[in-house]
Amino acid sequence: QSALTQPPSASGSPGQSVTISCTGTSGDIGYYNYVSWYQQHPGKAPKLMIYEVSQRPSGVPDRFSGSKSGNTASLTVSGLQAEDEADYYCTSYAGSNNFVFGGGTKLTVL
Amino acid sequence: QLQLQESGPGLVKPSETLSLTCTVSGGSISSSSYYWGWIRQPPGKGLEWIGSIYYSGSAYCNPSLKSRVTIFVDTFKNQFSLKLTSVTAADTALYYCARRDRTTVSIDYWGQGTLVTVSS
């Protein structure tokens, strides 16, 4: 199984919206609605931001949203804030109890 | 509040076996609602799923690591463990233990991570 493809970096100014893509295959993102997104600040463990493509856990601001089209999932951060600057990772179920992560995207708030 | 804590040697010699244990507190590892797993992150790099286990003992591993990985659970101690054999410098990483929800298939709790360095 290959890693999901994410852009290495993304950026935006405070208040703007940024979308991070995550491209997989018809065997993972394209087949299952089990895409999750994690936020990781330096030196910290990842934090779940989105699950099942577009669901937000309790406590995650509604500025974070997820979607999927075909083999590509996307995370959109609206109304960018300084604390959103972090690394973001997507992951998808790939069948047979296997999972695959994306390579991560460093989001910079300008 | 659920907590997961990794423990084990921080330094392992090449060709030897890496052994880590995750102790779960604030909840039961025998819950039918969750899988328990390991994820690693080489310094400055991305996350890699290693494998996961159900309280019954059913384990599933990343195919790329399968020949070297063993994951087992001790429900009496509320712990699960990872063994990775024949390690090389490429196995140097921050190793996280985590809980995965069976329904949402997402990781909702993570340990703080433990750095394992492979070096002679």
XYZ file of N, CA and C in Angstrom:
690
model
N 0.841 -1.195 0.000
C 0.000 0.000 0.000
C 0.870 1.237 0.000
N 0.500 2.251 -0.801
C 1.274 3.472 -0.898
C 0.676 4.531 -0.006
N 1.526 5.453 0.415
C 1.064 6.556 1.239
C 0.127 7.441 0.414
N -0.783 8.092 1.098
C -1.632 9.073 0.452
C -0.800 10.304 0.121
N -1.182 11.032 -0.924
C -0.398 12.180 -1.376
C -0.987 13.496 -0.891
N -0.189 14.227 -0.135
C -0.565 15.562 0.329
C 0.476 16.560 -0.160
N 0.074 17.821 -0.361
C 1.083 18.849 -0.666
C 1.932 19.067 0.576
N 3.240 19.266 0.400
C 4.091 19.431 1.579
C 3.791 20.697 2.380
N 3.257 21.712 1.720
C 3.004 22.951 2.429
C 1.747 23.644 1.915
N 1.193 24.486 2.764
C 0.051 25.334 2.424
C 0.131 26.563 3.312
N -0.450 27.653 2.874
C -0.392 28.860 3.678
C -1.573 29.758 3.397
N -1.812 30.650 4.344
C -2.872 31.631 4.200
C -2.744 32.691 5.262
N -3.374 33.809 5.032
C -3.356 34.905 5.995
C -4.489 34.734 6.993
N -4.358 35.334 8.165
C -5.448 35.253 9.145
C -6.779 35.677 8.539
N -7.800 34.885 8.827
C -9.126 35.180 8.309
C -9.438 34.517 6.982
N -8.401 34.111 6.243
C -8.616 33.468 4.952
C -8.968 31.992 5.124
N -9.270 31.349 4.004
C -9.539 29.906 3.986
C -8.433 29.193 3.221
N -8.108 28.020 3.699
C -7.099 27.188 3.049
C -7.645 25.768 2.922
N -7.376 25.144 1.795
C -7.798 23.757 1.581
C -6.579 22.884 1.327
N -6.516 21.773 2.042
C -5.432 20.811 1.899
C -5.993 19.548 1.266
N -5.368 19.083 0.217
C -5.858 17.889 -0.486
C -5.110 16.641 -0.032
N -5.736 15.502 -0.269
C -5.186 14.204 0.118
C -5.655 13.205 -0.936
N -4.732 12.760 -1.764
C -5.109 11.897 -2.884
C -4.689 10.458 -2.646
N -5.634 9.567 -2.816
C -5.368 8.148 -2.646
C -5.739 7.382 -3.896
N -6.338 6.229 -3.695
C -6.707 5.366 -4.823
C -8.137 4.864 -4.668
N -8.577 4.105 -5.650
C -9.915 3.529 -5.588
C -10.004 2.423 -4.535
N -8.872 2.060 -3.965
C -8.848 1.031 -2.931
C -8.857 1.583 -1.518
N -8.706 2.882 -1.385
C -8.768 3.465 -0.042
C -9.747 4.635 -0.015
N -9.301 5.831 -0.289
C -10.201 6.993 -0.226
C -11.394 6.822 -1.168
N -11.137 6.322 -2.339
C -12.193 6.202 -3.326
C -13.260 5.177 -2.983
N -12.935 4.248 -2.084
C -13.881 3.163 -1.781
C -14.540 3.309 -0.422
N -13.761 3.799 0.554
C -14.269 3.862 1.933
C -14.497 5.307 2.379
N -15.534 5.506 3.167
C -15.780 6.830 3.758
C -15.185 6.898 5.156
N -13.968 6.403 5.268
C -13.260 6.406 6.552
C -11.969 7.221 6.411
N -12.145 8.474 6.046
C -11.012 9.397 5.971
C -11.000 10.249 7.234
N -9.841 10.328 7.869
C -9.677 11.155 9.060
C -8.566 12.159 8.823
N -8.634 13.267 9.554
C -7.594 14.298 9.508
C -7.102 14.581 10.922
N -5.774 14.740 11.034
C -5.146 14.991 12.325
C -4.295 16.245 12.254
N -4.333 17.005 13.337
C -3.509 18.204 13.487
C -2.392 17.891 14.465
N -1.172 18.271 14.116
C -0.047 18.027 15.012
C 0.785 19.285 15.178
N 0.809 19.802 16.384
C 1.691 20.923 16.706
C 3.056 20.365 17.095
N 4.113 21.156 16.930
C 5.466 20.674 17.223
C 5.596 20.109 18.630
N 6.168 18.910 18.709
C 6.397 18.280 20.002
C 5.163 17.690 20.662
N 4.049 17.691 19.939
C 2.803 17.179 20.503
C 2.304 15.967 19.722
N 1.441 15.187 20.379
C 0.801 14.081 19.679
C -0.261 14.625 18.734
N -0.553 13.900 17.660
C -1.611 14.331 16.760
C -2.966 14.421 17.472
N -3.839 15.262 16.908
C -5.182 15.448 17.453
C -6.194 15.237 16.328
N -7.226 14.465 16.615
C -8.258 14.188 15.617
C -9.085 15.445 15.353
N -9.178 15.818 14.075
C -9.938 17.011 13.690
C -11.193 16.672 12.891
N -11.087 15.640 12.047
C -12.196 15.218 11.196
C -12.180 13.688 11.113
N -13.348 13.058 11.177
C -13.441 11.617 10.951
C -14.589 11.330 9.995
N -14.586 10.133 9.425
C -15.621 9.748 8.451
C -15.840 10.853 7.405
N -14.754 11.311 6.847
C -14.701 12.310 5.767
C -15.041 13.725 6.221
N -16.151 13.889 6.956
C -16.638 15.256 7.194
C -17.178 15.498 8.601
N -17.001 14.515 9.484
C -17.550 14.663 10.830
C -16.526 15.291 11.767
N -16.993 16.214 12.593
C -16.111 16.874 13.560
C -16.328 16.313 14.954
N -15.245 15.928 15.637
C -15.391 15.512 17.039
C -15.824 16.700 17.883
N -16.402 16.389 19.017
C -16.795 17.439 19.947
C -15.570 18.277 20.322
N -15.740 19.587 20.296
C -14.657 20.474 20.697
C -13.829 21.022 19.538
N -13.966 20.434 18.356
C -13.237 20.954 17.192
C -14.058 22.084 16.570
N -13.431 23.234 16.360
C -14.190 24.383 15.821
C -14.794 24.060 14.448
N -15.952 24.683 14.165
C -16.611 24.420 12.886
C -15.902 25.134 11.730
N -14.789 25.797 12.041
C -13.950 26.356 10.972
C -13.263 25.236 10.177
N -13.216 24.064 10.775
C -12.598 22.902 10.129
C -13.692 22.051 9.485
N -13.502 21.768 8.192
C -14.479 20.943 7.492
C -13.763 20.001 6.539
N -14.415 18.875 6.257
C -13.827 17.885 5.371
C -14.789 17.469 4.290
N -14.232 17.009 3.178
C -15.047 16.545 2.072
C -14.259 15.513 1.274
N -14.951 14.901 0.308
C -14.298 13.903 -0.535
C -14.941 13.908 -1.911
N -14.092 13.750 -2.917
C -14.580 13.591 -4.277
C -13.697 12.572 -4.983
N -14.302 11.459 -5.365
C -13.499 10.421 -6.000
C -12.422 9.901 -5.067
N -11.189 9.922 -5.555
C -10.062 9.414 -4.770
C -9.359 10.494 -3.959
N -9.947 11.679 -3.896
C -9.314 12.794 -3.198
C -10.193 13.336 -2.076
N -9.590 13.429 -0.897
C -10.249 14.047 0.243
C -9.635 15.416 0.466
N -10.391 16.286 1.121
C -9.908 17.643 1.364
C -10.269 18.107 2.764
N -9.366 18.875 3.340
C -9.609 19.535 4.617
C -9.578 21.035 4.356
N -10.627 21.728 4.759
C -10.688 23.178 4.613
C -10.690 23.825 5.990
N -9.804 24.786 6.153
C -9.766 25.577 7.374
C -10.209 26.984 7.000
N -11.327 27.401 7.529
C -11.859 28.733 7.246
C -11.520 29.688 8.379
N -11.476 30.979 8.068
C -11.188 31.955 9.121
C -9.898 31.617 9.850
N -8.825 31.448 9.084
C -7.539 31.025 9.651
C -7.149 31.830 10.888
N -6.659 31.103 11.882
C -6.150 31.740 13.094
C -4.714 31.278 13.320
N -3.986 32.053 14.081
C -2.571 31.753 14.324
C -2.378 30.349 14.893
N -3.302 29.917 15.737
C -3.143 28.600 16.381
C -3.403 27.437 15.424
N -3.864 27.735 14.212
C -4.083 26.682 13.223
C -2.770 26.266 12.560
N -1.717 27.046 12.779
C -0.426 26.700 12.181
C 0.077 25.400 12.797
N 0.212 24.383 11.973
C 0.556 23.039 12.433
C 0.751 22.145 11.218
N 1.120 20.899 11.490
C 1.154 19.886 10.438
C -0.188 19.171 10.441
N -0.664 18.834 9.241
C -1.934 18.135 9.104
C -1.725 16.847 8.316
N -2.286 15.767 8.836
C -2.150 14.455 8.206
C -3.525 13.874 7.918
N -3.651 13.304 6.735
C -4.868 12.566 6.419
C -4.563 11.076 6.561
N -5.598 10.301 6.771
C -5.457 8.859 6.789
C -6.745 8.236 6.277
N -6.624 7.084 5.703
C -7.784 6.377 5.181
C -7.703 4.900 5.495
N -8.854 4.301 5.694
C -8.938 2.854 5.788
C -8.689 2.305 4.383
N -7.937 1.193 4.323
C -7.572 0.646 3.019
C -8.018 -0.811 2.875
N -8.942 -1.230 3.752
C -9.439 -2.588 3.665
C -8.594 -3.577 4.437
N -9.166 -4.702 4.807
C -8.453 -5.782 5.513
C -7.721 -5.268 6.740
N -8.357 -4.371 7.459
C -7.778 -3.793 8.676
C -6.442 -3.104 8.434
N -6.255 -2.579 7.236
C -5.059 -1.800 6.927
C -5.392 -0.318 6.837
N -4.430 0.496 7.175
C -4.607 1.942 7.126
C -3.407 2.569 6.444
N -3.639 3.730 5.839
C -2.549 4.432 5.184
C -2.638 5.913 5.532
N -1.464 6.503 5.821
C -1.376 7.922 6.143
C -0.891 8.713 4.939
N -1.215 9.990 4.933
C -0.611 10.908 3.989
C 0.732 11.364 4.526
N 1.528 12.002 3.671
C 2.855 12.430 4.078
C 2.871 13.680 4.939
N 1.728 14.341 5.079
C 1.637 15.513 5.923
C 1.767 16.819 5.161
N 1.067 17.826 5.639
C 1.121 19.181 5.056
C 1.388 20.177 6.169
N 2.409 20.991 5.977
C 2.719 22.037 6.959
C 1.917 23.273 6.602
N 0.990 23.658 7.485
C 0.172 24.837 7.263
C 0.791 26.029 7.981
N 1.072 27.067 7.210
C 1.654 28.293 7.753
C 0.623 29.406 7.692
N 0.443 30.084 8.820
C -0.427 31.252 8.865
C 0.457 32.482 8.735
N 0.309 33.166 7.626
C 1.219 34.267 7.278
C 1.047 35.508 8.182
N -10.703 10.246 32.551
C -10.089 10.592 31.271
C -9.117 9.488 30.876
N -9.286 8.983 29.661
C -8.411 7.917 29.183
C -6.988 8.430 28.997
N -6.037 7.632 29.398
C -4.632 7.967 29.175
C -3.887 6.738 28.669
N -2.970 6.970 27.740
C -2.113 5.919 27.226
C -0.665 6.336 27.448
N 0.153 5.415 27.923
C 1.544 5.721 28.232
C 2.454 4.641 27.669
N 3.347 5.069 26.783
C 4.320 4.147 26.216
C 5.506 3.977 27.163
N 6.090 2.792 27.155
C 7.298 2.554 27.950
C 8.174 1.538 27.232
N 9.476 1.664 27.462
C 10.420 0.750 26.842
C 11.766 1.420 26.643
N 12.756 0.660 26.201
C 14.102 1.217 25.999
C 14.107 2.308 24.942
N 14.895 3.340 25.194
C 15.017 4.423 24.233
C 16.122 4.190 23.224
N 16.938 3.177 23.453
C 18.066 2.877 22.565
C 18.104 1.377 22.300
N 18.139 1.019 21.031
C 18.197 -0.384 20.630
C 19.314 -0.543 19.608
N 20.047 -1.633 19.718
C 21.157 -1.865 18.785
C 20.630 -2.434 17.464
N 21.311 -2.122 16.363
C 20.927 -2.690 15.065
C 20.883 -4.212 15.128
N 19.915 -4.772 14.438
C 19.634 -6.210 14.329
C 18.916 -6.781 15.552
N 18.780 -5.993 16.611
C 18.094 -6.488 17.799
C 16.583 -6.213 17.710
N 15.872 -6.531 18.797
C 14.420 -6.395 18.813
C 13.979 -5.213 19.657
N 13.133 -4.387 19.066
C 12.541 -3.238 19.749
C 11.283 -3.730 20.459
N 11.172 -3.431 21.759
C 10.001 -3.845 22.531
C 9.421 -2.657 23.276
N 8.148 -2.400 23.060
C 7.458 -1.303 23.728
C 6.135 -1.804 24.304
N 5.731 -1.177 25.401
C 4.456 -1.495 26.038
C 3.654 -0.223 26.202
N 2.353 -0.325 26.008
C 1.446 0.791 26.225
C 0.504 0.431 27.366
N 0.518 1.242 28.410
C -0.371 1.028 29.552
C -1.558 1.963 29.438
N -2.744 1.388 29.499
C -3.981 2.156 29.370
C -4.577 2.372 30.762
N -4.895 3.621 31.071
C -5.542 3.933 32.339
C -6.776 4.793 32.079
N -7.726 4.707 32.988
C -8.945 5.488 32.828
C -9.966 4.837 31.922
N -9.720 3.600 31.539
C -10.641 2.873 30.677
C -10.164 1.451 30.501
N -11.049 0.575 30.034
C -10.697 -0.829 29.894
C -10.265 -1.171 28.479
N -9.167 -1.880 28.373
C -8.682 -2.324 27.071
C -9.581 -3.416 26.511
N -10.446 -3.976 27.369
C -11.336 -5.072 26.957
C -12.652 -4.578 26.357
N -12.768 -3.287 26.156
C -13.978 -2.745 25.530
C -14.104 -3.255 24.099
N -15.325 -3.630 23.724
C -15.554 -4.135 22.370
C -15.614 -3.015 21.335
N -15.519 -1.780 21.794
C -15.698 -0.631 20.899
C -14.411 -0.130 20.264
N -13.283 -0.676 20.679
C -12.014 -0.082 20.241
C -10.974 -1.107 19.815
N -10.088 -0.646 18.940
C -8.835 -1.315 18.641
C -7.728 -0.491 19.296
N -6.607 -1.131 19.516
C -5.451 -0.486 20.134
C -4.265 -0.657 19.195
N -3.562 0.453 18.952
C -2.562 0.362 17.900
C -1.286 1.137 18.143
N -0.374 0.960 17.188
C 0.923 1.626 17.214
C 1.117 2.405 15.918
N 1.609 3.611 16.053
C 1.950 4.480 14.934
C 3.336 5.046 15.224
N 4.156 5.220 14.196
C 5.475 5.790 14.425
C 5.722 6.979 13.524
N 6.694 7.803 13.939
C 7.027 9.022 13.200
C 8.532 9.242 13.255
N 9.244 8.929 12.183
C 10.683 9.216 12.137
C 10.912 10.706 12.346
N 12.054 11.081 12.912
C 12.330 12.505 13.179
C 12.147 13.363 11.935
N 11.302 14.381 12.051
C 11.086 15.310 10.954
C 10.258 14.769 9.805
N 9.669 13.581 10.001
C 8.913 12.974 8.907
C 7.464 12.717 9.312
N 6.746 12.028 8.423
C 5.328 11.814 8.637
C 5.007 10.576 9.450
N 3.710 10.350 9.603
C 3.212 9.241 10.415
C 3.123 7.959 9.599
N 3.378 6.844 10.262
C 3.254 5.530 9.624
C 2.500 4.598 10.553
N 1.432 4.003 10.040
C 0.681 3.023 10.821
C 1.470 1.723 10.889
N 1.660 1.207 12.125
C 2.398 -0.034 12.313
C 1.436 -1.214 12.396
N 0.421 -1.090 13.241
C -0.530 -2.179 13.395
C -1.469 -1.930 14.555
N -2.468 -2.797 14.685
C -3.421 -2.648 15.778
C -3.924 -4.019 16.224
N -4.527 -4.034 17.423
C -4.983 -5.285 18.017
C -6.305 -5.063 18.733
N -7.130 -6.101 18.721
C -8.396 -6.097 19.430
C -8.170 -6.813 20.752
N -9.039 -6.576 21.723
C -8.825 -7.169 23.044
C -8.824 -8.700 23.000
N -9.455 -9.245 21.975
C -9.506 -10.705 21.828
C -8.162 -11.279 21.384
N -7.276 -10.384 20.926
C -5.972 -10.841 20.467
C -5.789 -10.801 18.964
N -6.850 -10.529 18.235
C -6.730 -10.421 16.775
C -5.894 -9.192 16.429
N -4.820 -9.413 15.686
C -3.890 -8.321 15.364
C -3.761 -8.135 13.859
N -3.515 -6.893 13.465
C -3.397 -6.543 12.052
C -2.207 -5.599 11.900
N -1.355 -5.869 10.915
C -0.126 -5.095 10.785
C 0.033 -4.540 9.375
N 0.783 -3.443 9.304
C 1.148 -2.862 8.027
C 1.877 -3.928 7.200
N 1.390 -4.186 5.996
C 2.044 -5.234 5.180
C 3.545 -5.026 4.992
N 3.975 -3.773 4.976
C 5.406 -3.508 4.759
C 6.254 -3.877 5.969
N 5.632 -4.049 7.116
C 6.352 -4.383 8.344
C 5.970 -5.752 8.892
N 5.011 -6.385 8.258
C 4.357 -7.566 8.820
C 5.333 -8.659 9.251
N 6.379 -8.881 8.478
C 7.291 -9.982 8.789
C 8.108 -9.717 10.047
N 8.150 -8.467 10.499
C 8.984 -8.114 11.649
C 8.179 -7.702 12.879
N 6.875 -7.568 12.730
C 6.049 -6.998 13.802
C 5.200 -8.053 14.511
N 5.181 -7.955 15.824
C 4.237 -8.724 16.641
C 3.571 -7.756 17.607
N 2.252 -7.824 17.667
C 1.500 -7.007 18.623
C 0.665 -7.959 19.467
N 0.714 -7.774 20.797
C -0.067 -8.643 21.672
C -0.667 -7.831 22.801
N -1.693 -8.390 23.414
C -2.449 -7.670 24.430
C -2.472 -8.470 25.724
N -2.441 -7.757 26.847
C -2.566 -8.353 28.179
C -3.738 -7.661 28.859
N -4.898 -8.282 28.804
C -6.096 -7.638 29.346
C -6.060 -7.528 30.864
N -5.347 -8.419 31.507
C -5.262 -8.361 32.976
C -4.483 -7.142 33.436
N -3.441 -6.813 32.688
C -2.624 -5.640 33.036
C -3.117 -4.370 32.343
N -4.126 -4.508 31.475
C -4.638 -3.372 30.690
C -3.511 -2.755 29.845
N -2.752 -3.635 29.211
C -1.613 -3.213 28.405
C -1.634 -3.919 27.045
N -0.985 -3.278 26.071
C -0.695 -3.962 24.826
C 0.734 -3.618 24.432
N 1.346 -4.486 23.636
C 2.775 -4.363 23.395
C 3.125 -4.553 21.926
N 4.303 -4.035 21.597
C 4.832 -4.104 20.235
C 6.225 -4.711 20.280
N 6.480 -5.645 19.381
C 7.840 -6.129 19.169
C 8.163 -5.970 17.690
N 9.308 -5.365 17.419
C 9.784 -5.165 16.053
C 11.186 -5.746 15.972
N 11.342 -6.783 15.156
C 12.617 -7.496 15.107
C 13.555 -6.918 14.042
N 14.818 -7.301 14.144
C 15.835 -6.965 13.142
C 15.832 -5.482 12.788
N 15.899 -4.646 13.798
C 15.794 -3.198 13.563
C 17.048 -2.641 12.891
N 16.831 -1.577 12.140
C 17.909 -0.815 11.518
C 17.714 0.662 11.861
N 18.630 1.484 11.402
C 18.530 2.920 11.672
C 17.214 3.493 11.142
N 16.666 2.874 10.115
C 15.405 3.344 9.536
C 14.223 3.182 10.491
N 14.416 2.405 11.534
C 13.340 2.214 12.517
C 13.418 3.237 13.644
N 14.399 4.117 13.606
C 14.486 5.205 14.577
C 13.282 6.120 14.401
N 12.514 6.302 15.468
C 11.283 7.081 15.347
C 10.680 7.353 16.713
N 9.721 8.253 16.710
C 8.849 8.467 17.866
C 7.706 7.469 17.709
N 7.542 6.600 18.684
C 6.516 5.566 18.623
C 5.336 5.964 19.516
N 4.150 6.025 18.895
C 2.926 6.361 19.613
C 2.061 5.121 19.774
N 1.445 4.975 20.943
C 0.348 4.025 21.050
C -0.949 4.835 21.018
N -2.032 4.200 20.595
C -3.259 4.941 20.357
C -4.479 4.038 20.432
N -5.639 4.665 20.581
C -6.896 3.952 20.571
C -7.681 4.318 19.314
N -8.200 3.311 18.641
C -8.995 3.544 17.442
C -10.428 3.082 17.658
N -11.358 3.964 17.368
C -12.776 3.659 17.506
C -13.216 2.717 16.376
N -13.875 1.628 16.734
C -14.281 0.641 15.716
C -15.335 1.198 14.776
N -16.172 2.092 15.276
C -17.274 2.596 14.460
C -16.798 3.682 13.494
N -16.079 4.653 14.020
C -15.653 5.770 13.185
C -14.326 5.488 12.478
N -13.641 4.424 12.926
C -12.351 4.033 12.337
C -11.356 5.188 12.416
N -11.417 5.934 13.490
C -10.497 7.059 13.671
C -9.808 6.926 15.018
N -8.623 7.524 15.127
C -7.846 7.470 16.364
C -8.249 8.639 17.238
N -8.876 8.329 18.390
C -9.379 9.410 19.229
C -8.509 9.690 20.450
N -7.627 8.777 20.800
C -6.690 9.022 21.891
C -5.299 8.554 21.485
N -4.305 9.363 21.837
C -2.908 9.068 21.555
C -2.104 9.124 22.837
N -1.061 8.305 22.913
C -0.080 8.486 23.960
C 0.789 9.681 23.630
N 1.707 10.010 24.515
C 2.579 11.153 24.284
C 3.726 10.813 23.336
N 3.951 9.519 23.118
C 5.017 9.076 22.230
C 6.308 8.828 22.981
N 7.078 7.871 22.494
C 8.384 7.587 23.073
C 9.398 7.442 21.948
N 10.531 8.112 22.083
C 11.557 8.090 21.046
C 12.425 6.843 21.202
N 12.525 6.090 20.120
C 13.410 4.936 20.091
C 14.478 5.178 19.031
N 15.712 5.123 19.452
C 16.846 5.318 18.550
C 17.544 3.994 18.327
N 17.787 3.667 17.071
C 18.526 2.446 16.739
C 19.959 2.842 16.410
N 20.864 2.434 17.264
C 22.270 2.796 17.094
C 23.142 1.852 17.904
N 24.324 1.616 17.393
C 25.257 0.766 18.130
C 26.072 1.590 19.122
